[in-house]
PDB file of C-alpha atoms in Angstrom:
ATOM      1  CA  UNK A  25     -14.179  12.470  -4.134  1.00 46.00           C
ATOM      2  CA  UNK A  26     -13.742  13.240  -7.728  1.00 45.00           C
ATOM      3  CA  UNK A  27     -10.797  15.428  -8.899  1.00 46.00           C
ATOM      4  CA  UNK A  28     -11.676  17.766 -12.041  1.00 49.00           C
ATOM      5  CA  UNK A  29      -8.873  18.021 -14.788  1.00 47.00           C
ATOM      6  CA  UNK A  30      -9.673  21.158 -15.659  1.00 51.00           C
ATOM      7  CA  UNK A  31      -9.388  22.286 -12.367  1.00 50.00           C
ATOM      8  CA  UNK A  32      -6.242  21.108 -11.663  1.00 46.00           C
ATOM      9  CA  UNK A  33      -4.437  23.091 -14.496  1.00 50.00           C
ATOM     10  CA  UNK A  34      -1.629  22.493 -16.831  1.00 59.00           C
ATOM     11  CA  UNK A  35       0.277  23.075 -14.001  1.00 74.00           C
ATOM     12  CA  UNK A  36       0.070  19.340 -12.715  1.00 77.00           C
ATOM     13  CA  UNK A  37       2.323  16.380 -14.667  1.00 77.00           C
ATOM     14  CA  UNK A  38       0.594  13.977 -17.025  1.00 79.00           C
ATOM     15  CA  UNK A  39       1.053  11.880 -14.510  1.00 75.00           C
ATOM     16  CA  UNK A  40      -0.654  13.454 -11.812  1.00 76.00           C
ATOM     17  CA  UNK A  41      -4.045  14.155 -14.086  1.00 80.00           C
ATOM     18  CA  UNK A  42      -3.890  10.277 -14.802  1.00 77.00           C
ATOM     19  CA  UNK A  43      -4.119   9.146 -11.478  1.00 75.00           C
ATOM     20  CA  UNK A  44      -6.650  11.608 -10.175  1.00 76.00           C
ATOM     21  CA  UNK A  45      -8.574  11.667 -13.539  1.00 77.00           C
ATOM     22  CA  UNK A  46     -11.838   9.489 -11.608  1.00 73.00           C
ATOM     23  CA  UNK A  47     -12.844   8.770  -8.330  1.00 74.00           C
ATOM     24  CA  UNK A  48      -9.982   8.991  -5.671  1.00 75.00           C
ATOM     25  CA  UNK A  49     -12.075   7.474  -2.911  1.00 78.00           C
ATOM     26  CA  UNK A  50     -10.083   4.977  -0.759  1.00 83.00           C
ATOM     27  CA  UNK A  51     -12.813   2.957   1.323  1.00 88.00           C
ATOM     28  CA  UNK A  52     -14.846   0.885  -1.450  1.00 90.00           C
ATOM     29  CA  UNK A  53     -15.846  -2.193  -1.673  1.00 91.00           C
ATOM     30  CA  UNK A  54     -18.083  -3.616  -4.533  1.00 92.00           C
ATOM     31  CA  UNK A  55     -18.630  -7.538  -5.840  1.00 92.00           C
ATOM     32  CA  UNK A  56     -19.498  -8.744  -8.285  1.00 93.00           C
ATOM     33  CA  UNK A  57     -21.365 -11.904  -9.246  1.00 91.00           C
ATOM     34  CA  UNK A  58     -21.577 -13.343 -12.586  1.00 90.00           C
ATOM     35  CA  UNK A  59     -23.805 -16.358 -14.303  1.00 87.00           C
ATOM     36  CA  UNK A  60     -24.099 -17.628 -17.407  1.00 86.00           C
ATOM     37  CA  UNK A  61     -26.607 -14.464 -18.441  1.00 89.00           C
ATOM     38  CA  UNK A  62     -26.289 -11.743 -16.003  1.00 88.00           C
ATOM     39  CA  UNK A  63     -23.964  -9.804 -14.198  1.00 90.00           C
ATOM     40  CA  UNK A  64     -24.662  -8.188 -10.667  1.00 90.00           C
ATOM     41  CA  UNK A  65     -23.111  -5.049  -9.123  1.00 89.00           C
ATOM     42  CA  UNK A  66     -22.794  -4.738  -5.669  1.00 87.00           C
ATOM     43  CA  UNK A  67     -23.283  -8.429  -4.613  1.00 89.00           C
ATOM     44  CA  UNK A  68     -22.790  -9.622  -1.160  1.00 88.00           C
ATOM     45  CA  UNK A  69     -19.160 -10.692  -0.837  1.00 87.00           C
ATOM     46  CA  UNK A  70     -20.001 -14.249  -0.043  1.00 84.00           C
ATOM     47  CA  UNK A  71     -21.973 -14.508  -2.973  1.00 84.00           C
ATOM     48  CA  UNK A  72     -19.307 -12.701  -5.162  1.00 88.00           C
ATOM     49  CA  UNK A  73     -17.208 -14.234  -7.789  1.00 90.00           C
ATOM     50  CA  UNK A  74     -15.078 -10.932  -8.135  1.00 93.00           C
ATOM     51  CA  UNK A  75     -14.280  -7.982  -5.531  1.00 94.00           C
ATOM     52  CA  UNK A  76     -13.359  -4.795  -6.396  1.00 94.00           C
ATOM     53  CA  UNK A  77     -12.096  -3.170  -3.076  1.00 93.00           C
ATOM     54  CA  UNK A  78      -9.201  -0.450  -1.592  1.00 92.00           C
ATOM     55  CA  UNK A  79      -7.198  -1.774   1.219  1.00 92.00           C
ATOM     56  CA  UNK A  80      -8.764   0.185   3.586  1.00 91.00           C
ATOM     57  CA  UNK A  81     -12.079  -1.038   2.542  1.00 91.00           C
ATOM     58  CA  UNK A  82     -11.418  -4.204   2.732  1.00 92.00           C
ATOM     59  CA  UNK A  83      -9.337  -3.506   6.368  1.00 91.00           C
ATOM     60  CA  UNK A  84     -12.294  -2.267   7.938  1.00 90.00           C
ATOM     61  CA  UNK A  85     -14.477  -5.961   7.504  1.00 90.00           C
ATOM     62  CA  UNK A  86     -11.185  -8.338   8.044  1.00 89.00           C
ATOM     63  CA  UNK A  87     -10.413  -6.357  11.078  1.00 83.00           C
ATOM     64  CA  UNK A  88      -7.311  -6.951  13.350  1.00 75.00           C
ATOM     65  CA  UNK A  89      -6.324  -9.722  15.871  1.00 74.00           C
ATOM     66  CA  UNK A  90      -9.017  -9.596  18.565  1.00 73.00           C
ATOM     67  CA  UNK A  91     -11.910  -8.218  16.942  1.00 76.00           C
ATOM     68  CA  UNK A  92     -14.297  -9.888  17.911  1.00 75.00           C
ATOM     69  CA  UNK A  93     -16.872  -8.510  14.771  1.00 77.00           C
ATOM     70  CA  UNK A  94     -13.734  -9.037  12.352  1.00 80.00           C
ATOM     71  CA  UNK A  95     -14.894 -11.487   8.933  1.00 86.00           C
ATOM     72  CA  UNK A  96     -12.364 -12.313   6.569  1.00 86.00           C
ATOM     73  CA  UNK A  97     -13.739 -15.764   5.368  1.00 84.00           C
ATOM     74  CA  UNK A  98     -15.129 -14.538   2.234  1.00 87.00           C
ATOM     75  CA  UNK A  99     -11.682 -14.552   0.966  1.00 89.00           C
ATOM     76  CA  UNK A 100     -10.997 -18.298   1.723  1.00 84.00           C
ATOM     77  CA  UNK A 101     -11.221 -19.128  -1.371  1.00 84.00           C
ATOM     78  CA  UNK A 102      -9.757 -16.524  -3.507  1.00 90.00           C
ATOM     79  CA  UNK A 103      -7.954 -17.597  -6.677  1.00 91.00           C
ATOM     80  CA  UNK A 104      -6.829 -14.703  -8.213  1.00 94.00           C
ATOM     81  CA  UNK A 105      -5.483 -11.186  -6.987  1.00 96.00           C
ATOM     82  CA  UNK A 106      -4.217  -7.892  -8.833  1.00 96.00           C
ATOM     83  CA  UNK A 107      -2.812  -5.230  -7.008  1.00 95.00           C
ATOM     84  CA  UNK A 108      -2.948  -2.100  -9.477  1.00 92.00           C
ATOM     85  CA  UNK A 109      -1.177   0.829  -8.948  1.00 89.00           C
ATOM     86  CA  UNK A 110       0.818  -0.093  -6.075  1.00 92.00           C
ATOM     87  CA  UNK A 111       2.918   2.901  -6.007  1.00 89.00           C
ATOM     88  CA  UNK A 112      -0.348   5.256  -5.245  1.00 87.00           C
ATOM     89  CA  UNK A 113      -1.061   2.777  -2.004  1.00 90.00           C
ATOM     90  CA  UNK A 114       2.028   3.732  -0.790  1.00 88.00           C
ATOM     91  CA  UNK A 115       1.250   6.925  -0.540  1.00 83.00           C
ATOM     92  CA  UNK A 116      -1.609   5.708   2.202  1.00 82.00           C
ATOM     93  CA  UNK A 117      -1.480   3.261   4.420  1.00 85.00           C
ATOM     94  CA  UNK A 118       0.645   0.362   3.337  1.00 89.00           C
ATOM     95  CA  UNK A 119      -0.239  -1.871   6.768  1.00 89.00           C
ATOM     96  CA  UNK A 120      -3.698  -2.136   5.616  1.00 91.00           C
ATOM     97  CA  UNK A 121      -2.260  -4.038   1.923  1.00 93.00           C
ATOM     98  CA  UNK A 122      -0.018  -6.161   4.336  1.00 93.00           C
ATOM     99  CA  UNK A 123      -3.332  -7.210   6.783  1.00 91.00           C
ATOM    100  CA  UNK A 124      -5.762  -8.358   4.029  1.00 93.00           C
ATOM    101  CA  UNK A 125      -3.121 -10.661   2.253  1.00 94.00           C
ATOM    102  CA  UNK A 126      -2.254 -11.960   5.621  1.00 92.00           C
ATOM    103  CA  UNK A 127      -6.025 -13.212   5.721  1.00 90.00           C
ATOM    104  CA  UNK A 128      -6.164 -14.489   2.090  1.00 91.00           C
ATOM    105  CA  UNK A 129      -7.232 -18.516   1.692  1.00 87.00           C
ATOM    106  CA  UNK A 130      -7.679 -18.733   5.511  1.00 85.00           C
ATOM    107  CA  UNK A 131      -9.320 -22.028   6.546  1.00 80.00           C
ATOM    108  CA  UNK A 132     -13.255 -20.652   7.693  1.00 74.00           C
ATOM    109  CA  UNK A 133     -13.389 -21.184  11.455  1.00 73.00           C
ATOM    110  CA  UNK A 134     -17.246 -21.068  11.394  1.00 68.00           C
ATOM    111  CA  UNK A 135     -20.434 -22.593   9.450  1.00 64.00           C
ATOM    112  CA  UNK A 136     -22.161 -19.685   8.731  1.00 62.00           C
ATOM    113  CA  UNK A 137     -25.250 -18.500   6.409  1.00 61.00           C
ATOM    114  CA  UNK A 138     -23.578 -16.464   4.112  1.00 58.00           C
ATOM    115  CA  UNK A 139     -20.861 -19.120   3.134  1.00 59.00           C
ATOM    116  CA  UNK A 140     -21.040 -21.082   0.566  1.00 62.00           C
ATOM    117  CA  UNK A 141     -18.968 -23.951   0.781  1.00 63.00           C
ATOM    118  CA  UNK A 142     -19.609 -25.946  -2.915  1.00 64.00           C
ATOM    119  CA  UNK A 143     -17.476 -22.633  -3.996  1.00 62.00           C
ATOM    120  CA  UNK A 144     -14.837 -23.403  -1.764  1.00 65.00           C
ATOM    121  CA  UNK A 145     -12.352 -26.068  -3.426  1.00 73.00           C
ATOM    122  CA  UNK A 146     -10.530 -28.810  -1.628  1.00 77.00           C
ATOM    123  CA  UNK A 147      -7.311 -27.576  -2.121  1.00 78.00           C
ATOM    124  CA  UNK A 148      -8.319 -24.844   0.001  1.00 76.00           C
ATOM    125  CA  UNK A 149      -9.922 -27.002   2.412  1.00 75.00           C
ATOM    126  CA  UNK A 150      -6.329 -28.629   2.597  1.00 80.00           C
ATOM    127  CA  UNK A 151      -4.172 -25.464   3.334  1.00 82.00           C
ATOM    128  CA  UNK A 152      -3.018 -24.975  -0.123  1.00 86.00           C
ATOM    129  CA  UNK A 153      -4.873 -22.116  -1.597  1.00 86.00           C
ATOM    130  CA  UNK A 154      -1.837 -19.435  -1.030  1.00 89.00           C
ATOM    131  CA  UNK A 155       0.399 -21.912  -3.170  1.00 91.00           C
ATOM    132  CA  UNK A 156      -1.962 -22.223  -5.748  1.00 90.00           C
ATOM    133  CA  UNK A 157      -3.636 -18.522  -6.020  1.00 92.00           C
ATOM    134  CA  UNK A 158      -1.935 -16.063  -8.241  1.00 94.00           C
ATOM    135  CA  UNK A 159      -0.834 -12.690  -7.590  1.00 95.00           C
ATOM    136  CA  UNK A 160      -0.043  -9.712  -9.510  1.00 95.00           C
ATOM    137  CA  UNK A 161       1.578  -6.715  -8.735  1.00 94.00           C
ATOM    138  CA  UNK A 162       1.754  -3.482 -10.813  1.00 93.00           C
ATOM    139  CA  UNK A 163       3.597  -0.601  -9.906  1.00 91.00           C
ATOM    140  CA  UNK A 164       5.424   2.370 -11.396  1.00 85.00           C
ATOM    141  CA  UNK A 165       8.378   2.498  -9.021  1.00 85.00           C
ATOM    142  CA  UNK A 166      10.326  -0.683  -6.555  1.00 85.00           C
ATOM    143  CA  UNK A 167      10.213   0.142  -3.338  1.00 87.00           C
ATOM    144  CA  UNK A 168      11.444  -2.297  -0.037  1.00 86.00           C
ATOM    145  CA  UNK A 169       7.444  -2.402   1.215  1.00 90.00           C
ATOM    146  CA  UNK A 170       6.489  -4.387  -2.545  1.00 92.00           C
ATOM    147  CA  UNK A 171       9.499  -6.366  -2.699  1.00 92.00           C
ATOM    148  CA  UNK A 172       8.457  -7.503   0.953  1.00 92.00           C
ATOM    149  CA  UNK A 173       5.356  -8.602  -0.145  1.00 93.00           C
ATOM    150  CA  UNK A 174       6.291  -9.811  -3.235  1.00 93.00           C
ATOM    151  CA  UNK A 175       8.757 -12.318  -1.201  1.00 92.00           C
ATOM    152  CA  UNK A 176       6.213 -12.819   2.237  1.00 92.00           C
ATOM    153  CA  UNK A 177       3.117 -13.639   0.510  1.00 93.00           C
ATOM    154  CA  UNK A 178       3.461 -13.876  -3.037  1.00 92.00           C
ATOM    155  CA  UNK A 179       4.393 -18.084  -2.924  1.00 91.00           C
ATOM    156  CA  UNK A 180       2.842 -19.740  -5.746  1.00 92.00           C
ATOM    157  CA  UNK A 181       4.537 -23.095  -6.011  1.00 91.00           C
ATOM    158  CA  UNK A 182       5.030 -22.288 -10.001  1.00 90.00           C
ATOM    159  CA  UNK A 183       7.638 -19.919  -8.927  1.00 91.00           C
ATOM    160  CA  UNK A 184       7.334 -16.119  -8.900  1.00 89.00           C
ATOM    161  CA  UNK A 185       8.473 -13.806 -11.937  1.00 90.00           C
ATOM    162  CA  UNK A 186       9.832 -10.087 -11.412  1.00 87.00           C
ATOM    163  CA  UNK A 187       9.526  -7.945 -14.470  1.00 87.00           C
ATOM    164  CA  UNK A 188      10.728  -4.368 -14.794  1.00 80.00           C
ATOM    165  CA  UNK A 189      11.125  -1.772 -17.561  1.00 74.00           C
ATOM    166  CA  UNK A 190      14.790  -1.376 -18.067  1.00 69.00           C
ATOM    167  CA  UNK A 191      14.335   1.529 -20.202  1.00 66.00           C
ATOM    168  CA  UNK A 192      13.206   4.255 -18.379  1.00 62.00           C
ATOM    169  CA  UNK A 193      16.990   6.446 -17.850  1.00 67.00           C
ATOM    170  CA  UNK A 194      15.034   8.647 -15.450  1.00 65.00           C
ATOM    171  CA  UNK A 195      14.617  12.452 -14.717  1.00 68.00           C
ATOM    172  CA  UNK A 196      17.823  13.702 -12.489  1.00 64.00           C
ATOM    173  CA  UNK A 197      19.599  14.745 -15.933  1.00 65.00           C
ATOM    174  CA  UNK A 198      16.552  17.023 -16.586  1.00 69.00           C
ATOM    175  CA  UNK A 199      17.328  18.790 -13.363  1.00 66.00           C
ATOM    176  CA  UNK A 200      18.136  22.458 -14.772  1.00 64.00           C
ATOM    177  CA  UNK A 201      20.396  23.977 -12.005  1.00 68.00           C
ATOM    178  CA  UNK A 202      22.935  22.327 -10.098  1.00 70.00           C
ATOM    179  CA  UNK A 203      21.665  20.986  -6.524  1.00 70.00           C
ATOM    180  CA  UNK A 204      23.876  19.981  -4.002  1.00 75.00           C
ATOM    181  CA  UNK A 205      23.191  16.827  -2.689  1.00 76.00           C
ATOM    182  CA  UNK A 206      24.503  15.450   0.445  1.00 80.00           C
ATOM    183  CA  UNK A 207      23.933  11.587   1.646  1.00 84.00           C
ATOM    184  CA  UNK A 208      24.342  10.693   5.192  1.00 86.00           C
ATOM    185  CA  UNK A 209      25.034   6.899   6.674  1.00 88.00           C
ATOM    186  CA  UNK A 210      23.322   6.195   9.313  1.00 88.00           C
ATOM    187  CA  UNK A 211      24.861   3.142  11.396  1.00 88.00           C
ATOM    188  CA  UNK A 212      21.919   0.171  12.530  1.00 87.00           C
ATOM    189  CA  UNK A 213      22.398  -2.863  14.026  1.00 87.00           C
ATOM    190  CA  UNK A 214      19.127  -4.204  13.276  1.00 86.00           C
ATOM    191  CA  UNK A 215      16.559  -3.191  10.759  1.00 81.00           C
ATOM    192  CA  UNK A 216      13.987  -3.276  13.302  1.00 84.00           C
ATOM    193  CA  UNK A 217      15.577  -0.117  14.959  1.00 88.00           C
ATOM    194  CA  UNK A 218      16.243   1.872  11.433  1.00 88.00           C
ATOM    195  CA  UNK A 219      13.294   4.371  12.088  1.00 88.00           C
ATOM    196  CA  UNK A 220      14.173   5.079  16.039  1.00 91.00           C
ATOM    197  CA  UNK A 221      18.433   5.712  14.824  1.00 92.00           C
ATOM    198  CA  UNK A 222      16.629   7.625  11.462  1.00 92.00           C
ATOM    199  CA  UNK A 223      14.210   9.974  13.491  1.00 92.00           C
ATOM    200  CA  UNK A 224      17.144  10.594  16.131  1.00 92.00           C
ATOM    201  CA  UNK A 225      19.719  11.878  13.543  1.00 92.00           C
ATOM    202  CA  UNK A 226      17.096  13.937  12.376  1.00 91.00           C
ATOM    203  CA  UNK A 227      16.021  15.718  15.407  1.00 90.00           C
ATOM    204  CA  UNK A 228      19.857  15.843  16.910  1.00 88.00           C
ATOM    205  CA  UNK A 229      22.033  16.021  13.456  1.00 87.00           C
ATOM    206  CA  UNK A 230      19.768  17.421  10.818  1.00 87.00           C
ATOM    207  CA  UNK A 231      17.418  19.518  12.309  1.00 85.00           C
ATOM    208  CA  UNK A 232      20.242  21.457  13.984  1.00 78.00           C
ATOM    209  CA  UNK A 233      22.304  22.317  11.154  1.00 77.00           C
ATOM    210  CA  UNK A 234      19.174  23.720   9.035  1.00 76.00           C
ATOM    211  CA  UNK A 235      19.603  27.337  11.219  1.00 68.00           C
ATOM    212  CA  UNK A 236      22.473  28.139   9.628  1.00 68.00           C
ATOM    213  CA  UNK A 237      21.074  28.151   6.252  1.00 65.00           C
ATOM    214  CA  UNK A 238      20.254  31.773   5.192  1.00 61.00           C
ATOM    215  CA  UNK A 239      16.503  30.759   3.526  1.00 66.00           C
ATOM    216  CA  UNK A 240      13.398  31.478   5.416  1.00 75.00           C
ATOM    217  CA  UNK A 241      11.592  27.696   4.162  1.00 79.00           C
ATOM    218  CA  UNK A 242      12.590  24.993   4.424  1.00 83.00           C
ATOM    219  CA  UNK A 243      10.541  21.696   2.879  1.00 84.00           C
ATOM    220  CA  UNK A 244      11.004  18.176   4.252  1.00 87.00           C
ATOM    221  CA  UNK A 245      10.206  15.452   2.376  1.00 87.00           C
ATOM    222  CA  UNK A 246       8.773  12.229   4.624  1.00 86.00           C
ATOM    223  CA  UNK A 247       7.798   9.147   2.551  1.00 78.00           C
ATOM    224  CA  UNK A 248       6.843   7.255   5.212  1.00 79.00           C
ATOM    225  CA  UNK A 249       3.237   8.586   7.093  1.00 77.00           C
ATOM    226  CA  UNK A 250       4.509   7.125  10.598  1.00 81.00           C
ATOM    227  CA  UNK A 251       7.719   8.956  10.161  1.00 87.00           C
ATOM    228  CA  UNK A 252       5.350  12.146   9.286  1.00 87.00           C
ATOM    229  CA  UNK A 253       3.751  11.759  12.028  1.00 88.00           C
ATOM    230  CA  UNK A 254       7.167  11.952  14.534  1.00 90.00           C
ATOM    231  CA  UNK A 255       8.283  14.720  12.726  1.00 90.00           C
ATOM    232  CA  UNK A 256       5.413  16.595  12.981  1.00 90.00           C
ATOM    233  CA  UNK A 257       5.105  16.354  16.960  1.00 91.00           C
ATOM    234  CA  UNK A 258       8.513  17.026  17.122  1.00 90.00           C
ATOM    235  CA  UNK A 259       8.428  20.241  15.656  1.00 87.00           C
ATOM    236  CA  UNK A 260       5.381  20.943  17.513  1.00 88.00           C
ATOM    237  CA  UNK A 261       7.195  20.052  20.778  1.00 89.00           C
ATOM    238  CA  UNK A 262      10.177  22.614  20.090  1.00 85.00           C
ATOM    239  CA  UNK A 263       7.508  25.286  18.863  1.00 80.00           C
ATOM    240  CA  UNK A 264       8.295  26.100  15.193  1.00 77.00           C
ATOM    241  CA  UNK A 265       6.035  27.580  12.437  1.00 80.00           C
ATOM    242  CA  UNK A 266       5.470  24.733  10.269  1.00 78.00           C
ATOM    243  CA  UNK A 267       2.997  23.626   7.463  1.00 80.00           C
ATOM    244  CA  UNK A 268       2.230  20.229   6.122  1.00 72.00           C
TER     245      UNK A 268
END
């Protein structure tokens, strides 16, 4: 899918034309394989000395545990990975991100055609490839799903180096009229539970008190897709208008 700029307006940010300005496609994947005096597009990914992919794309050939058509060993030996725009994959799914860096520099389990194992070196062989590959991740915003994987799979043995831009004073003093803004704590035992204890204030607490505000609409803002998901169930469960 390809999202005009003209269409769009001057309505939308800067922002928002620069990230839709080309293809917004999320299931790719294209490699690429270079020699000494050509370069070819859409190599097989054994064959490939670079892969340009999306998550997802790359999700649907590594599979899941039990597939039994699932192939992930074309990334055995990979040496190098960027992650650009990190904050746009959140908005999708962020599982798939977590899945194909859980199956990067995986020992191959199987001899087959495809493989080509003078490319694979013998620190791989050995189990050290994740200590040795680097890994790069750009985003505009922190958020507790990249510091995760920054700090799960991110474990180069020369150390790892967190660089932000200290300068950006942000946009809540642009904010024309006065909102009032109120926080509530939510008490969790364990962070495993934090979206069960989250989703029941909302439904019990939250959702309750919004019929004795005076305005027709209401918006809810869900970061999280699973969490979408609940809420949007929910409110189809207790029969109100809603659109998302």
């Amino acid at each position: 899918a390809v999202v005009s700029t003209q269409s769009t307006g001057r309505r939308k940010s800067p922002e928002f034309r620069y990230l839709f300005r080309m293809s917004v496609g999320d299931c790719f994947t294209i490699g690429v394989k270079m020699t000494t005096d050509s370069l070819t597009f859409d190599s097989k990914l054994y064959d490939s000395d670079i892969i340009i992919a999306s998550p997802l794309g790359l999700r649907l050939i590594t599979g899941g545990q039990g597939d039994k058509t699932r192939d992930y060993e074309f990334l055995s030996s990979i040496e190098m990975v960027i992650v650009d725009q990190a904050d746009a994959i959140l908005m999708q799914n962020w599982e798939n991100l977590e899945i194909v860096f859980s199956c990067l520099n995986l020992l191959p389990h199987s001899m087959k055609d495809e493989l080509w194992f003078t490319r694979v070196r013998l620190y791989f062989l050995n189990g050290f490839g994740r200590y040795l590959r680097q890994s790069l991740v750009f985003s505009s915003i922190q958020s507790a799903e990249i510091n995760s994987l920054f700090n799960k799979f991110c474990t180069n043995f020369r150390g790892r180096t967190r660089v932000k831009n200290i300068s950006y004073s942000g946009t809540i003093t642009k904010v024309l009229s006065n909102v009032r803004q109120n926080f509530h704590r939510l008490h969790c035992a364990t962070p495993t539970d934090v979206d069960d204890i989250r989703f029941d204030y909302f439904t019990k607490v939250v959702f309750g008190g919004l019929h004795r505000f005076s305005s027709p609409y209401t918006m809810i803002y869900i970061p999280s897709y699973f969490d979408f998901v609940r809420v949007r169930n929910f409110l189809k469960s207790v029969d109100k208008p809603f659109c998302h």
